[in-house]
Coordinates of N, CA, C and O in Angstrom, one line a residue:
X11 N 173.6 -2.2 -67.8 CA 173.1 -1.6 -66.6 C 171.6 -1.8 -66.5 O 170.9 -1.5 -67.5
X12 N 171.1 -2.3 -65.4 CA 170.1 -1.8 -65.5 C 169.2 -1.3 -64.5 O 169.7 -1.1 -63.5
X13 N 167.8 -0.9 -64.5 CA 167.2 0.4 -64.2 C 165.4 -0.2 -63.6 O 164.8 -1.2 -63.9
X14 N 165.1 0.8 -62.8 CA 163.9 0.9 -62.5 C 163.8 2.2 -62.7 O 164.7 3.0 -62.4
X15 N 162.2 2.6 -63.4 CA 161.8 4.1 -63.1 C 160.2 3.9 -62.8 O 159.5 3.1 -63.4
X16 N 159.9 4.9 -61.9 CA 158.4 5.2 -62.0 C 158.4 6.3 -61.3 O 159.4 6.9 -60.9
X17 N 157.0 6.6 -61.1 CA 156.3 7.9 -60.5 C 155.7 7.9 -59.6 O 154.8 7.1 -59.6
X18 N 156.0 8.7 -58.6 CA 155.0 8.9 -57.2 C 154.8 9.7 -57.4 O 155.5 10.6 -57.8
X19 N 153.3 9.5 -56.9 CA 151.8 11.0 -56.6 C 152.0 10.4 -55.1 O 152.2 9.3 -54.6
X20 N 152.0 12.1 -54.9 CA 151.7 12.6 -53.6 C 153.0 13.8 -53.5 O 153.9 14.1 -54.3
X21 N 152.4 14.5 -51.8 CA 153.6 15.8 -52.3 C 154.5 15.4 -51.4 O 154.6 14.8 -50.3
X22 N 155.1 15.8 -52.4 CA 157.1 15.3 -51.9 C 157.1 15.7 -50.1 O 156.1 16.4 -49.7
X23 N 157.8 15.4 -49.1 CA 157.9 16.2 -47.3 C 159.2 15.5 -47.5 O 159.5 14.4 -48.0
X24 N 160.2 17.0 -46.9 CA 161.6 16.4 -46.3 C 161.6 15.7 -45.0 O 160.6 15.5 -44.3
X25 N 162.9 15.4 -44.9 CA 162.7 14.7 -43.5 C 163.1 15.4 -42.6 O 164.3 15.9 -42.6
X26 N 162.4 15.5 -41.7 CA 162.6 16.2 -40.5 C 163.4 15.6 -39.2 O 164.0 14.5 -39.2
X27 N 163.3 16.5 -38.1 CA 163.4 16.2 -37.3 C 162.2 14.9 -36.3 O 161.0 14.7 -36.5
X28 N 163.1 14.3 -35.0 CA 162.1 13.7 -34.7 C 162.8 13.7 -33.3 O 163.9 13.8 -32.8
X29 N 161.0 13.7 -32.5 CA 160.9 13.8 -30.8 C 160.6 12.4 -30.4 O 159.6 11.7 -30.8
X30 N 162.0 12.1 -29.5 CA 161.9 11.0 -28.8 C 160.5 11.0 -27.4 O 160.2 11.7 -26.4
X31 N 160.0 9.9 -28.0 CA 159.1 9.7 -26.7 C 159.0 8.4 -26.1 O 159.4 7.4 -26.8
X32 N 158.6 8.1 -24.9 CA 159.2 6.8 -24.0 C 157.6 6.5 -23.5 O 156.8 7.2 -22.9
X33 N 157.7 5.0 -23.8 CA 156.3 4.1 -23.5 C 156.6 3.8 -22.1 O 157.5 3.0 -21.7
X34 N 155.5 4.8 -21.1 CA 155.8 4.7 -19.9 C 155.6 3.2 -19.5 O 156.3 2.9 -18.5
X35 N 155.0 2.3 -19.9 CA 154.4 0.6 -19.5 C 155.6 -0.1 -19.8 O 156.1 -0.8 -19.0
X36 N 156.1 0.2 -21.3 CA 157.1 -1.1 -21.4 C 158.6 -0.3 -21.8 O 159.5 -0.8 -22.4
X37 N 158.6 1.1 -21.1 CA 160.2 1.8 -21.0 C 160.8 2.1 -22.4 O 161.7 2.8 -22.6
X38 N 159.9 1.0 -23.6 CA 160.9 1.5 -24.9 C 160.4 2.7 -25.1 O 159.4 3.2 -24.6
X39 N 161.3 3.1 -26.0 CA 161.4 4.8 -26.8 C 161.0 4.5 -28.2 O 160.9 3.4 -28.7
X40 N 160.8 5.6 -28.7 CA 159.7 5.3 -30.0 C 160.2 7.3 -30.9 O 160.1 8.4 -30.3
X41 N 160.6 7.0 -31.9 CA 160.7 8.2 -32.5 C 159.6 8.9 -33.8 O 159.4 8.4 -34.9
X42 N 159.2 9.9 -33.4 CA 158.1 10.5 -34.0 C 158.2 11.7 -34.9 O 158.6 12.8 -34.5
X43 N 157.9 11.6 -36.1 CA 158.5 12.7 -37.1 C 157.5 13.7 -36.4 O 156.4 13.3 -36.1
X44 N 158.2 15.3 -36.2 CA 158.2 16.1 -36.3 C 157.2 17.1 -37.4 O 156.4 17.9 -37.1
X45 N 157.5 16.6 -38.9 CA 157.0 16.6 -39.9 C 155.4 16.2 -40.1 O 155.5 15.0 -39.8
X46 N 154.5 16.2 -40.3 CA 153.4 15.1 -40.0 C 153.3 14.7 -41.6 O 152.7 13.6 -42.0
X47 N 153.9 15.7 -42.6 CA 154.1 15.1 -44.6 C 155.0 14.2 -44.1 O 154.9 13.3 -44.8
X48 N 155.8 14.0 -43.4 CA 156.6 13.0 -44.7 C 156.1 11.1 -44.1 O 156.4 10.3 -44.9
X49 N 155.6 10.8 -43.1 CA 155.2 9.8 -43.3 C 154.5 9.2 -44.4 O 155.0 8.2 -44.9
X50 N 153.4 9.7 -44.8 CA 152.8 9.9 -45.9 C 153.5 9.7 -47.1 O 153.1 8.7 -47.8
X51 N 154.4 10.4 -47.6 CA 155.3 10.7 -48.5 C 155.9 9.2 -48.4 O 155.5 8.7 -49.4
X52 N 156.6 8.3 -47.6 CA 157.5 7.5 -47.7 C 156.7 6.2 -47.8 O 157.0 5.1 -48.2
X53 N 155.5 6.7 -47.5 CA 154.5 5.7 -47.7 C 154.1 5.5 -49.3 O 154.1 4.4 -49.8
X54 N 153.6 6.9 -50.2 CA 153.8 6.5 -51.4 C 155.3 6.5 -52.4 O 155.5 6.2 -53.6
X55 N 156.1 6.8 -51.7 CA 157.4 6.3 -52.5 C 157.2 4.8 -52.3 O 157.1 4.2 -53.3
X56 N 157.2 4.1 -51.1 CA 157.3 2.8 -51.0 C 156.3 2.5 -51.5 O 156.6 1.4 -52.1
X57 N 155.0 2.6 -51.8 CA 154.2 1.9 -52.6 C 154.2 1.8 -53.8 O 153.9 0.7 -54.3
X58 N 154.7 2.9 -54.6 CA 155.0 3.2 -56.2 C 156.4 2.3 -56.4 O 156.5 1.8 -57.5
X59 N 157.2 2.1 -55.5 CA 158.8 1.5 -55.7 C 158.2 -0.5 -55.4 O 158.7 -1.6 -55.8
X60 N 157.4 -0.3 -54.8 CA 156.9 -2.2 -54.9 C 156.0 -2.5 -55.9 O 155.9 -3.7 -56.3
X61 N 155.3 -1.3 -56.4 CA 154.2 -1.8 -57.5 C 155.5 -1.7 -59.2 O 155.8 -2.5 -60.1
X62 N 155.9 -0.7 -58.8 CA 156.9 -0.4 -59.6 C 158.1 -2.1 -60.2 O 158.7 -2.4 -61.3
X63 N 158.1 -2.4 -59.5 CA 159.1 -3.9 -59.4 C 158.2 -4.7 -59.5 O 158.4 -5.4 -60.4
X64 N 157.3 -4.9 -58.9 CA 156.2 -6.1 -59.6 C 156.1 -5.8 -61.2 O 156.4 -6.7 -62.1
X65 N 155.7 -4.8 -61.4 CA 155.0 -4.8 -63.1 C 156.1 -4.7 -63.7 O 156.1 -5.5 -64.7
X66 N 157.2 -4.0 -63.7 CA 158.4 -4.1 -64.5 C 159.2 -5.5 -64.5 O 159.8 -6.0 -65.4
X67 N 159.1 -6.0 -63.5 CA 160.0 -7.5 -63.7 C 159.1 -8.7 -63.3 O 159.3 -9.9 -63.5
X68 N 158.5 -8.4 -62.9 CA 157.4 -9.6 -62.5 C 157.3 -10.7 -61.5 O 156.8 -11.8 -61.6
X69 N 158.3 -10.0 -60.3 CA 158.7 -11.0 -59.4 C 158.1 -10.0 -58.1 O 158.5 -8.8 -57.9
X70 N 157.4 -10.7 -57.5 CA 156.8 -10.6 -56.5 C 157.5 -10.7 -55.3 O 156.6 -10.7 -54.4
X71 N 158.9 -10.9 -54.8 CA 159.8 -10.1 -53.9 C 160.6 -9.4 -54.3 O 161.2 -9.6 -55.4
X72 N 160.7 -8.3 -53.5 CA 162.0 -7.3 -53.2 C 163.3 -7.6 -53.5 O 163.8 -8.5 -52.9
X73 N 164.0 -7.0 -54.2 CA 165.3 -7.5 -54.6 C 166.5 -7.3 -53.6 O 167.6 -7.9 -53.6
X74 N 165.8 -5.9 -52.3 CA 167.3 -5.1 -51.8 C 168.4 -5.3 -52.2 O 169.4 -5.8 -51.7
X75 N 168.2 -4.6 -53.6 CA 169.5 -4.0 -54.3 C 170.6 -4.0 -53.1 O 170.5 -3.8 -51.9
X76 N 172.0 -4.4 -53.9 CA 172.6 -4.0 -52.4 C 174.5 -3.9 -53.0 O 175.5 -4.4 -52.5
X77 N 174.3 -3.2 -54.3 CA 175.4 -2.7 -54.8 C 175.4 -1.4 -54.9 O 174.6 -0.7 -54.3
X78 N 176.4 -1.0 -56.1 CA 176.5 0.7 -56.3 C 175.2 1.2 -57.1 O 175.1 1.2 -58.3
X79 N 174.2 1.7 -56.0 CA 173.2 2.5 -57.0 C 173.4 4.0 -57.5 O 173.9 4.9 -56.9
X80 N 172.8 4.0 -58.8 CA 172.5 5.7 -59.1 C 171.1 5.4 -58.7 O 170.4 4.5 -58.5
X81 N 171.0 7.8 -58.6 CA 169.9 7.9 -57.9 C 169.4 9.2 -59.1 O 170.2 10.2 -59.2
X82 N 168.6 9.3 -59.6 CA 168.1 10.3 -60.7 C 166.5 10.4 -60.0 O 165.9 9.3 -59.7
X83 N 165.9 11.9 -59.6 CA 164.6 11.9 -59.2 C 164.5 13.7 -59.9 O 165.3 14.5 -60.4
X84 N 162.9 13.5 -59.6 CA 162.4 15.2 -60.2 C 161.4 15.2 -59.3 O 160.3 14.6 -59.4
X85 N 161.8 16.0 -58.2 CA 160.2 16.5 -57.5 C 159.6 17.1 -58.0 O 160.1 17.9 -58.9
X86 N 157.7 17.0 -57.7 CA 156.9 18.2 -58.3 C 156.1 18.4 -57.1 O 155.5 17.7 -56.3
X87 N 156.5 20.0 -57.3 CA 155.9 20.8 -55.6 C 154.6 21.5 -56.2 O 154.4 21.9 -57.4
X88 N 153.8 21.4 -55.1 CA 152.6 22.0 -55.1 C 153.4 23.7 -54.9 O 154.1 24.1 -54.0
X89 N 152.9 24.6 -56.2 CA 153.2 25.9 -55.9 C 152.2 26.1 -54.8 O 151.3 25.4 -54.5
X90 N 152.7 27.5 -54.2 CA 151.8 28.2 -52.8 C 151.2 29.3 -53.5 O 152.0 30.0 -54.1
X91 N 149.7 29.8 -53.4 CA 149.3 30.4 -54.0 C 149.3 31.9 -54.2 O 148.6 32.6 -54.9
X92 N 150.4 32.4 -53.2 CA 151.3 33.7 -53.0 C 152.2 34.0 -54.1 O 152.4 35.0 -54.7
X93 N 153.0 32.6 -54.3 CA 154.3 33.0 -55.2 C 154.4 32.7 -56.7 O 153.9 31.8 -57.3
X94 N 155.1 33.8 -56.9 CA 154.8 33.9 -58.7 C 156.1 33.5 -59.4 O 156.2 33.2 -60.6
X95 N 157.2 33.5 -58.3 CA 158.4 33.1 -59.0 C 158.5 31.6 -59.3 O 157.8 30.8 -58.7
X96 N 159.7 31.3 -60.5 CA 158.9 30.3 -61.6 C 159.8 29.3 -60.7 O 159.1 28.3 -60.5
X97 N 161.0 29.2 -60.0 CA 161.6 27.9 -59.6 C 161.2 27.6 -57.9 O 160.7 28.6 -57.4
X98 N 161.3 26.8 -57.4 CA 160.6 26.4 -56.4 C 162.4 27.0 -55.6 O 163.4 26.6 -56.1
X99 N 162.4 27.7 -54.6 CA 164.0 28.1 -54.5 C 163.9 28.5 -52.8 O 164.9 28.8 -52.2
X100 N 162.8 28.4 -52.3 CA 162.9 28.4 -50.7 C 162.7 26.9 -50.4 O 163.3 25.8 -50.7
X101 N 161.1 27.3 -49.2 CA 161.3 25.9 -48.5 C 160.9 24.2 -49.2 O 160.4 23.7 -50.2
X102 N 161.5 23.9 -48.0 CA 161.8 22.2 -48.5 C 163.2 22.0 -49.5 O 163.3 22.1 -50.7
X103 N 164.1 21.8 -48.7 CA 165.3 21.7 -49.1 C 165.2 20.0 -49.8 O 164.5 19.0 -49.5
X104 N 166.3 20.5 -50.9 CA 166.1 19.4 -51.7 C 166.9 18.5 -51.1 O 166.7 17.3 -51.6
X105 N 167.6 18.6 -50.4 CA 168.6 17.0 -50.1 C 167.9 16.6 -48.9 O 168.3 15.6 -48.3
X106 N 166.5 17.6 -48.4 CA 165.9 16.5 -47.2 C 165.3 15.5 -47.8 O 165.3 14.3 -47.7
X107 N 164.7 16.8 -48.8 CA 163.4 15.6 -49.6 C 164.0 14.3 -50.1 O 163.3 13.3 -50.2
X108 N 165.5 14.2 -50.6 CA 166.2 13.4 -51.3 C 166.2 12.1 -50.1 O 166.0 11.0 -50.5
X109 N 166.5 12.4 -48.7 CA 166.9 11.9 -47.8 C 165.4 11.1 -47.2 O 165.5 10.1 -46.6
X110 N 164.1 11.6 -47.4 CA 163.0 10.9 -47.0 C 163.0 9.8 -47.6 O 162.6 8.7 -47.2
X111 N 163.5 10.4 -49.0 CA 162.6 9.4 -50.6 C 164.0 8.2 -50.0 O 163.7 7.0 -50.1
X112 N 164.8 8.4 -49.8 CA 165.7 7.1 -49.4 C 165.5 6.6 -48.1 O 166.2 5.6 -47.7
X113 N 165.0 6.9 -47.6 CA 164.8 6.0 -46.7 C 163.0 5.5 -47.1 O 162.6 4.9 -46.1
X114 N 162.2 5.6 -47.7 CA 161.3 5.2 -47.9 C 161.8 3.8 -48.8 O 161.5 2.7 -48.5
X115 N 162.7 4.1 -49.9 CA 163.1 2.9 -50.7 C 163.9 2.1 -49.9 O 164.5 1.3 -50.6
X116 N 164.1 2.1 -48.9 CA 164.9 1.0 -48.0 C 164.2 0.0 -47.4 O 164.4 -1.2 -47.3
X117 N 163.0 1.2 -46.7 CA 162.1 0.8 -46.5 C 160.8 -0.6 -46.9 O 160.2 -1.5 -46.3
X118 N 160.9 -0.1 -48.3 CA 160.1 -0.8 -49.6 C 161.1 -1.7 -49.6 O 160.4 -2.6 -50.0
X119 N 162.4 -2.3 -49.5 CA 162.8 -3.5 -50.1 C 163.4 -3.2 -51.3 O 163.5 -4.2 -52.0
X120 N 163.8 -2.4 -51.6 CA 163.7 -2.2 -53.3 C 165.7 -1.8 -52.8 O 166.4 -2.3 -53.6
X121 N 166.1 -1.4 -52.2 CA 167.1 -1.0 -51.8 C 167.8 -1.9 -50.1 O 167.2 -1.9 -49.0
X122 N 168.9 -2.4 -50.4 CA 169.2 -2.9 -48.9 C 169.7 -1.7 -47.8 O 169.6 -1.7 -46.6
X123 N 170.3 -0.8 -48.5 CA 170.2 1.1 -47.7 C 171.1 2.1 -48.4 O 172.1 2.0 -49.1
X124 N 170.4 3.1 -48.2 CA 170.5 4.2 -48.8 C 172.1 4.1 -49.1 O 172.5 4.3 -50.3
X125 N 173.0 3.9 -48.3 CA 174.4 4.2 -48.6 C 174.8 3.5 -49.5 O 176.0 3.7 -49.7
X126 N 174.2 2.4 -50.3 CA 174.7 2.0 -51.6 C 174.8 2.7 -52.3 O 175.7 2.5 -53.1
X127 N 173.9 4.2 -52.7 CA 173.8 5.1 -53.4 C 174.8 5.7 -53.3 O 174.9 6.6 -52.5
X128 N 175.6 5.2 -54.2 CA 176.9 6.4 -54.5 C 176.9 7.6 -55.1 O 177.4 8.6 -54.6
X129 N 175.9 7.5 -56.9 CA 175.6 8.5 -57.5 C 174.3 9.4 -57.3 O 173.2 9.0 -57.0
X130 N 174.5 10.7 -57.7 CA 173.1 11.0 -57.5 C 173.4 11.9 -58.9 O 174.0 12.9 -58.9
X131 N 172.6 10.9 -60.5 CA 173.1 11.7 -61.2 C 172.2 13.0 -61.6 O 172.9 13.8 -62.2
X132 N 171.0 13.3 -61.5 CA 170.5 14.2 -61.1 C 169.4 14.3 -60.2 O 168.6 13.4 -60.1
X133 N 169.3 15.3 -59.5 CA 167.9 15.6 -59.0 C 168.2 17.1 -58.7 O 169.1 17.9 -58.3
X134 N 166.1 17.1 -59.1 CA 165.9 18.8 -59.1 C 164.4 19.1 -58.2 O 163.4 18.3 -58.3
X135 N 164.3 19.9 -57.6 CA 162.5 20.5 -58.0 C 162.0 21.5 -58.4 O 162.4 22.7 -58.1
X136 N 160.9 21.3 -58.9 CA 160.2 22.2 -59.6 C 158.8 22.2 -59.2 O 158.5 21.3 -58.4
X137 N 158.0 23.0 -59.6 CA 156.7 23.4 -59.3 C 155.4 22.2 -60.7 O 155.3 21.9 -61.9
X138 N 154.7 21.9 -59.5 CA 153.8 21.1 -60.7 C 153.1 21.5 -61.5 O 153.2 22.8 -61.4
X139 N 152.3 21.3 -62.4 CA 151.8 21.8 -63.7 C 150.8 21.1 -63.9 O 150.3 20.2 -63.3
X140 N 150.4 21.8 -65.5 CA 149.0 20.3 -66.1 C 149.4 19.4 -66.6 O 148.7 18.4 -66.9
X141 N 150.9 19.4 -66.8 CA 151.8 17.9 -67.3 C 152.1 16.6 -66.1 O 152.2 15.4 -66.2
X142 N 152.3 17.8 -64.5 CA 153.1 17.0 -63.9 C 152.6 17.3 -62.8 O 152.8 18.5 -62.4
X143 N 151.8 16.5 -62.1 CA 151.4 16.3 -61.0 C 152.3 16.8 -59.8 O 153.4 17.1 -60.2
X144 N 152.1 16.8 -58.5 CA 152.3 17.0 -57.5 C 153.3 14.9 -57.1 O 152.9 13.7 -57.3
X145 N 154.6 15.6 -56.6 CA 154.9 14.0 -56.7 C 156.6 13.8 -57.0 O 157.4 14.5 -56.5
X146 N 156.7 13.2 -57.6 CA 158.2 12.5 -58.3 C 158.2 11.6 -59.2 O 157.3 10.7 -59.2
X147 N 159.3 11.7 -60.1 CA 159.5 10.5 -61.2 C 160.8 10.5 -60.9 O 161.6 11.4 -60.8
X148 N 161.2 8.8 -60.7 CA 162.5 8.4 -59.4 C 163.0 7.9 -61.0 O 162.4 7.9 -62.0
X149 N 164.3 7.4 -60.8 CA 165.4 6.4 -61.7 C 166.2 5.7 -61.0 O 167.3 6.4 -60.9
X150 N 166.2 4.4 -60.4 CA 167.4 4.1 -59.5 C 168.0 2.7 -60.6 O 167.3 1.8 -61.0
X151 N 169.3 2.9 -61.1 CA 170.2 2.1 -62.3 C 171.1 1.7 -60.9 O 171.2 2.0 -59.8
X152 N 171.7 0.4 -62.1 CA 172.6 -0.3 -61.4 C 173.2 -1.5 -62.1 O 172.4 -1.9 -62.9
X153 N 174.8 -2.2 -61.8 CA 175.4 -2.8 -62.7 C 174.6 -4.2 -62.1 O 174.0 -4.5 -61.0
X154 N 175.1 -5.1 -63.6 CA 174.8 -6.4 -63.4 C 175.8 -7.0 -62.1 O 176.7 -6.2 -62.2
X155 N 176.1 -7.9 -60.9 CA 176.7 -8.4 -60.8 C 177.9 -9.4 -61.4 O 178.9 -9.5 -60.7
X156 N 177.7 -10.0 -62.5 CA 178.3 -10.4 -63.7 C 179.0 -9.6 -64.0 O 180.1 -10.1 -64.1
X157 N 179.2 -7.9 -64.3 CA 179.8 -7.1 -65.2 C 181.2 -6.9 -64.2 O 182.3 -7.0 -64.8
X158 N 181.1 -6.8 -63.2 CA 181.8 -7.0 -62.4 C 182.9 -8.2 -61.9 O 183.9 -7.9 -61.2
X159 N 182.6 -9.1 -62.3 CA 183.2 -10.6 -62.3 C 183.9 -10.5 -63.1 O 185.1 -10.9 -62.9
X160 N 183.5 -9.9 -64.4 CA 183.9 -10.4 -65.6 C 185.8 -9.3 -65.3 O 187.0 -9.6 -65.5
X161 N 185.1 -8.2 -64.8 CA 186.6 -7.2 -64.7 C 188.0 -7.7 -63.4 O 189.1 -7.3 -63.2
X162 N 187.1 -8.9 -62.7 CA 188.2 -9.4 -61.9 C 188.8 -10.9 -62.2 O 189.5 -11.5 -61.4
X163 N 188.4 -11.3 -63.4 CA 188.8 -12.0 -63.8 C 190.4 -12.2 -64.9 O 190.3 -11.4 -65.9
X164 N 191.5 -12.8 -64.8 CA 192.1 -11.9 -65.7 C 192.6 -12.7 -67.4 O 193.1 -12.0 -68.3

């Protein structure tokens, strides 16, 4: 099997909703997150997920993965300076945040789209620290092509 991991800085934003708006000149429509984090946000996932595949394999295009991926991530939330309780357990739902960070990696090339992702073998969030920045450390694994061949062969 094999694997990509790295880490994005910056703070995690779910995905939101989005207000359609219409280019009175040339009639197309154009959709605008709601959100004003998570642009930002998909912007360093995709930057960390292309630097990330350059330095780990050393090929300077995008692979768009486009088999059965696993998906392992750990957000790190900026605590709010009110709350004292230790797990991050209100806002920012985790399967939006999950749902930004995949479409950012689709985005990046690194993935041909999110619905290859079958597994999601873990993901959590938590509050950042002096160990762990504000951000994510992603894991997206996946079978050889080959490994596959080899099982329909008889």
């Amino acid at each position: 099997m094999n694997s990509i991991e790295f880490d994005v800085i910056g703070e995690p934003a779910p995905k939101g909703s989005y207000n359609a708006v219409t280019n009175r000149r040339t009639g197309k429509t154009a959709f605008i997150p709601n959100n004003k984090r998570e642009m930002p946000w998909r912007q360093h996932v995709e930057h960390a997920a292309t630097k990330a595949w350059h330095d780990q394999t050393g090929n300077p295009t995008m692979p768009r993965l486009d088999g059965p991926l696993t998906f392992n991530a750990v957000f790190y939330l900026t605590r709010p300076k009110t709350v004292k309780r230790a797990l991050p357990t209100a806002k920012n739902d985790l399967d939006k945040i999950i749902r930004s960070t995949w479409d950012a990696l689709t985005q990046s090339g690194l993935i041909a789209d999110d619905g290859r992702i079958w597994q999601i073998s873990h993901a959590s969030k938590q509050y950042a620290d002096s160990q762990h920045k504000h951000g994510a450390h992603i894991t997206i694994q996946w079978d050889n092509p080959q490994d596959h061949e080899k099982e329909r062969q008889p």
